[in-house]
GROMACS .gro file of C-alpha atoms in nm:
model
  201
    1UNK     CA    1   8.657   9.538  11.690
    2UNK     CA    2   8.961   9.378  11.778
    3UNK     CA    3   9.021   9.066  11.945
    4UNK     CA    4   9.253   9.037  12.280
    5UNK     CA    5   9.501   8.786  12.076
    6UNK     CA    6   9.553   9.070  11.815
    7UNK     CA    7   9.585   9.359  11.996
    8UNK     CA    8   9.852   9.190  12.223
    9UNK     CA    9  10.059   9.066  11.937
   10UNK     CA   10  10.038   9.406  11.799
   11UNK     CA   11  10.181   9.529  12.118
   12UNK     CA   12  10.444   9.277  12.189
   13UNK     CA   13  10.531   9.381  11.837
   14UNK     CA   14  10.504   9.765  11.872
   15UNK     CA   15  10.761   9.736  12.192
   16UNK     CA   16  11.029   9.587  12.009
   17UNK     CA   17  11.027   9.884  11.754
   18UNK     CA   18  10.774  10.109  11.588
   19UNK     CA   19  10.582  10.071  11.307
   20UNK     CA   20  10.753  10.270  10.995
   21UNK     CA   21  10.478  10.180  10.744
   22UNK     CA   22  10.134   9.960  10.678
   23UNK     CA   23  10.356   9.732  10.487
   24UNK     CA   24  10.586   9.722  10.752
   25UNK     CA   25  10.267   9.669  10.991
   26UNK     CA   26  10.129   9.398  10.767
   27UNK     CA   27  10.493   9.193  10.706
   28UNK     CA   28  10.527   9.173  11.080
   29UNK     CA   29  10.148   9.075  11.179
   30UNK     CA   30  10.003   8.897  10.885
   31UNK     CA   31   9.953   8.607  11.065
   32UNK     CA   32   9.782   8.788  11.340
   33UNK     CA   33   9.568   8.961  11.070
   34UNK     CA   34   9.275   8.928  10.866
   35UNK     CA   35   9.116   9.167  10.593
   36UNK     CA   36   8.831   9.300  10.780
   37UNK     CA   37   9.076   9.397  11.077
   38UNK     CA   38   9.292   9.594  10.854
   39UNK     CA   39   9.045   9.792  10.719
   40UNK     CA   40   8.899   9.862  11.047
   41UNK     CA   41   9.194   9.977  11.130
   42UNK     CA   42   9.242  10.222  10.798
   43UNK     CA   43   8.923  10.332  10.873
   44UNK     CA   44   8.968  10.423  11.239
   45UNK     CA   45   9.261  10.635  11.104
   46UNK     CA   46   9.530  10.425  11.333
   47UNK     CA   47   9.721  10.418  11.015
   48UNK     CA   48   9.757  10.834  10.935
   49UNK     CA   49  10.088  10.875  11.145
   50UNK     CA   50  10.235  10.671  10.803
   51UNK     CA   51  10.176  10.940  10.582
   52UNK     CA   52   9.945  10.794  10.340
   53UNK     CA   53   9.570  10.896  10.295
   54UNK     CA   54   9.277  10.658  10.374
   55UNK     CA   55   9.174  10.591  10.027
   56UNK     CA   56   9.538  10.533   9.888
   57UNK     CA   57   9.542  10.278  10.168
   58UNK     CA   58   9.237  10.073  10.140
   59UNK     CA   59   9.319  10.030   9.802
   60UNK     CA   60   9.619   9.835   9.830
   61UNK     CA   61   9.555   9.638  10.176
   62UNK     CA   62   9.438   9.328  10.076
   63UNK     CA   63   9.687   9.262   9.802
   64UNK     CA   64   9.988   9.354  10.075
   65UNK     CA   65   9.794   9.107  10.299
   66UNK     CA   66   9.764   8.837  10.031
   67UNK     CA   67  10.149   8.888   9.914
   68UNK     CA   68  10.281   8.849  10.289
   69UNK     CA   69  10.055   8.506  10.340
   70UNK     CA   70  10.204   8.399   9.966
   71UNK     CA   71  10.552   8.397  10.134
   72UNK     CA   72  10.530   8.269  10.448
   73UNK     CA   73  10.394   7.939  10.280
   74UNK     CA   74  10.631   7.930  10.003
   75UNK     CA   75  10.857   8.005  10.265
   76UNK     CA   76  10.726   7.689  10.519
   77UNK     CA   77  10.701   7.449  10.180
   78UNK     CA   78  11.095   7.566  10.077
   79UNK     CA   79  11.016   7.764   9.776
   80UNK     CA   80  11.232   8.093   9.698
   81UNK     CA   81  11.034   8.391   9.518
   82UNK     CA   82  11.214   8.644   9.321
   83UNK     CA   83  11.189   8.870   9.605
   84UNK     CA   84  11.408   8.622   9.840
   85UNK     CA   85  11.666   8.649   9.610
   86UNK     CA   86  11.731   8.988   9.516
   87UNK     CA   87  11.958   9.259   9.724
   88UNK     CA   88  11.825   9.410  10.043
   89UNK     CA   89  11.831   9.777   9.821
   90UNK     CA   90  11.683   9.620   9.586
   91UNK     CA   91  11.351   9.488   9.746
   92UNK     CA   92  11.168   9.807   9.810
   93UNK     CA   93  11.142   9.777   9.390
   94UNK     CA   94  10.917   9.447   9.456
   95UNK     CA   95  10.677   9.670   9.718
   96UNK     CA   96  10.316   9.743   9.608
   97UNK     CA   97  10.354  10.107   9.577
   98UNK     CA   98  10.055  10.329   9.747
   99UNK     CA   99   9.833  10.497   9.394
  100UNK     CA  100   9.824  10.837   9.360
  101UNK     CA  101   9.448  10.861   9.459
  102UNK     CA  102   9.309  11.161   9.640
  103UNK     CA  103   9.189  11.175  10.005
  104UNK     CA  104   8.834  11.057  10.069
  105UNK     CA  105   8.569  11.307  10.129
  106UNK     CA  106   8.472  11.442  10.503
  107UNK     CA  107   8.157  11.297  10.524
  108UNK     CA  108   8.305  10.933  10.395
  109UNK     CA  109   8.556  10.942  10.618
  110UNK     CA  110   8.380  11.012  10.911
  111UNK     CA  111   8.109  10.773  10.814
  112UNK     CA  112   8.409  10.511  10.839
  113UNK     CA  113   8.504  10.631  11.178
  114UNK     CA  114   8.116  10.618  11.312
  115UNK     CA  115   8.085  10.246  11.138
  116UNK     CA  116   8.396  10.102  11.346
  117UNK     CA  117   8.449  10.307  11.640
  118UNK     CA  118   8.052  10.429  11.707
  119UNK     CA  119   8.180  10.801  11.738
  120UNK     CA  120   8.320  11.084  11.528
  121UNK     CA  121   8.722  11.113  11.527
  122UNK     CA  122   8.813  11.384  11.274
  123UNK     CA  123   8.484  11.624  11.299
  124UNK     CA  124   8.103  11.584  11.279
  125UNK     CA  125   7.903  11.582  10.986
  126UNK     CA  126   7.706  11.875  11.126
  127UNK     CA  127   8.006  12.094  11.196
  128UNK     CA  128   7.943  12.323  10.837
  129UNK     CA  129   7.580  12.369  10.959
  130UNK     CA  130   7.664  12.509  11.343
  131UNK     CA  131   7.526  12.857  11.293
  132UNK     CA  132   7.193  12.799  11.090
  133UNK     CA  133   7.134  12.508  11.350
  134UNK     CA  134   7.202  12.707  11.684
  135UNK     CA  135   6.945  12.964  11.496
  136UNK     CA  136   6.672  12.731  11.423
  137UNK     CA  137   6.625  12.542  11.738
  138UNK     CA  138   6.482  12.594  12.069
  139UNK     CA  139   6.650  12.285  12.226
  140UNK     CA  140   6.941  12.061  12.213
  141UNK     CA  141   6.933  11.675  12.217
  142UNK     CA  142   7.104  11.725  12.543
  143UNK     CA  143   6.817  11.937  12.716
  144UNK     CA  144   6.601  11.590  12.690
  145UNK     CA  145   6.864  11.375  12.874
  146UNK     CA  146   6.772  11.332  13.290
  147UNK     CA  147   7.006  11.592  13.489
  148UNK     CA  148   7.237  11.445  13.752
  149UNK     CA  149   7.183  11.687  13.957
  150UNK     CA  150   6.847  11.761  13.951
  151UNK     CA  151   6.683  11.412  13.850
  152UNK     CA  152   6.476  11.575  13.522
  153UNK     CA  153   6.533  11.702  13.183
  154UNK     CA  154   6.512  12.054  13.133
  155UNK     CA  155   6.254  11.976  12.860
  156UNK     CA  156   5.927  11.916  13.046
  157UNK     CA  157   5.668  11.694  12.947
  158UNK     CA  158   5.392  11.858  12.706
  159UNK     CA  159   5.576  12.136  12.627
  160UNK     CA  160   5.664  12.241  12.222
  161UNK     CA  161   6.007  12.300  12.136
  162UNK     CA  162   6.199  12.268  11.747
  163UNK     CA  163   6.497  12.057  11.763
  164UNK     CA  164   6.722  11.961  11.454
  165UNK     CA  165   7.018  11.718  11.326
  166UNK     CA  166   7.023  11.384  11.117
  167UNK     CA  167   6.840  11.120  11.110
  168UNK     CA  168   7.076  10.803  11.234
  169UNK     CA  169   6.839  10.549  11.239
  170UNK     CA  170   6.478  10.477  11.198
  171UNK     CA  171   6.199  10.236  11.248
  172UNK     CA  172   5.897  10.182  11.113
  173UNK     CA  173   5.607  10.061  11.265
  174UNK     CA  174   5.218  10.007  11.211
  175UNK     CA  175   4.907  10.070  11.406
  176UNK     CA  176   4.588   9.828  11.481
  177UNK     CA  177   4.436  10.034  11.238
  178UNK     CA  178   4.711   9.950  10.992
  179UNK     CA  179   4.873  10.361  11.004
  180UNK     CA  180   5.252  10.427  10.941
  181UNK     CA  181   5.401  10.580  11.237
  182UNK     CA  182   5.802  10.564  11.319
  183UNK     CA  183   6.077  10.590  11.584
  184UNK     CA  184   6.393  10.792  11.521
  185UNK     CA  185   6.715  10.871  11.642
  186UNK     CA  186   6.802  11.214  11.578
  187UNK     CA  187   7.168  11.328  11.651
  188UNK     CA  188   7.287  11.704  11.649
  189UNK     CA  189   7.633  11.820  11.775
  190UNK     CA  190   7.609  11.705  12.122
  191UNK     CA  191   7.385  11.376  12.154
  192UNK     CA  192   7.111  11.229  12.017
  193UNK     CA  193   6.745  11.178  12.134
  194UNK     CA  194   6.457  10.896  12.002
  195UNK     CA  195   6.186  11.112  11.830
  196UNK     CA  196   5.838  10.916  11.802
  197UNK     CA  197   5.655  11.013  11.453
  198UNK     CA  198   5.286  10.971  11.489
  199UNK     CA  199   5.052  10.844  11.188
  200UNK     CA  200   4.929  11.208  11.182
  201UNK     CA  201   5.268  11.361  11.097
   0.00000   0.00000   0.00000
């Protein structure tokens, strides 16, 4: 997450001309920035309009960070780097240059979305399995959610029905009688719903 003094200095920034790069980005906000807020952003994907992949870019980050806060305190205590004091065609020589790394894969990168944002951008990590899902289940996560309309879920209590997804989180808890039992989240393609797993199962 980003704080309110960040995004407004990106803003007031953004309105006085676009963004051409993340080095760009970085040598105009470094002050405003720290590491964890750049790679929330990489990871968000607010950085694909430059071009570059999400790996290439979260490799190289931090050092463009670190080099931007190197000048502006040479530049505050006086001191001149090499890169002050050669030609304006020649500085893009002195610029980390992105690797040549390959994209990450889908289910890292949406992982990375889910982590900072707490939703899927790109996809869904069930999107490959759509057709053997829609054939093995009797219900969707949504079918246990309260209707507006109506006041009830269309899944009734007692009754036996096969749902199926991921696992997104889970806790485990024991009994007076010292059994394992445990609460789940399970999310499919359209929401998610807390499963209780009894000692039995």
């Amino acid at each position: 997450s980003l704080g309110r003094p960040t995004i407004k200095a990106i803003i007031d920034e953004r309105n006085k001309s676009r963004f051409t790069s993340m080095q760009d980005f970085i040598s105009r906000l470094y002050t405003d920035l720290n590491k964890r807020t750049l790679e929330n952003l990489i990871k968000s994907g607010a950085f694909d309009t430059f071009g570059n992949n999400r790996r290439q870019m979260m490799s190289v980050y931090a050092r463009m960070l670190d080099n931007e806060a190197k000048q502006g305190k040479d530049a505050i205590s006086g001191q001149m780097s090499l890169f002050d004091l050669v030609d304006e065609s020649e500085k893009s020589q002195f610029e980390i240059k992105m690797p040549d790394v390959s994209e990450y894969t889908k289910e890292d990168i949406l992982a990375f979305e889910k982590e900072v944002l707490g939703v899927y951008l790109s996809g869904h990590p069930l999107e490959d399995y759509e057709e053997k899902w829609k054939k093995n289940i009797s219900r969707t996560t949504l079918d246990f959610q309260i209707d507006d309309e109506t006041g009830r879920t269309k899944v009734h209590d007692g009754a036996k029905e096969i749902v199926g997804g991921m696992i997104t989180n889970k806790t485990i808890k024991y009994t007076k009688t010292n059994k394992v039992m445990a609460f789940i989240t399970l999310e499919d393609l359209v929401g998610s719903v807390e499963v209780v797993i009894f000692p039995r199962d």
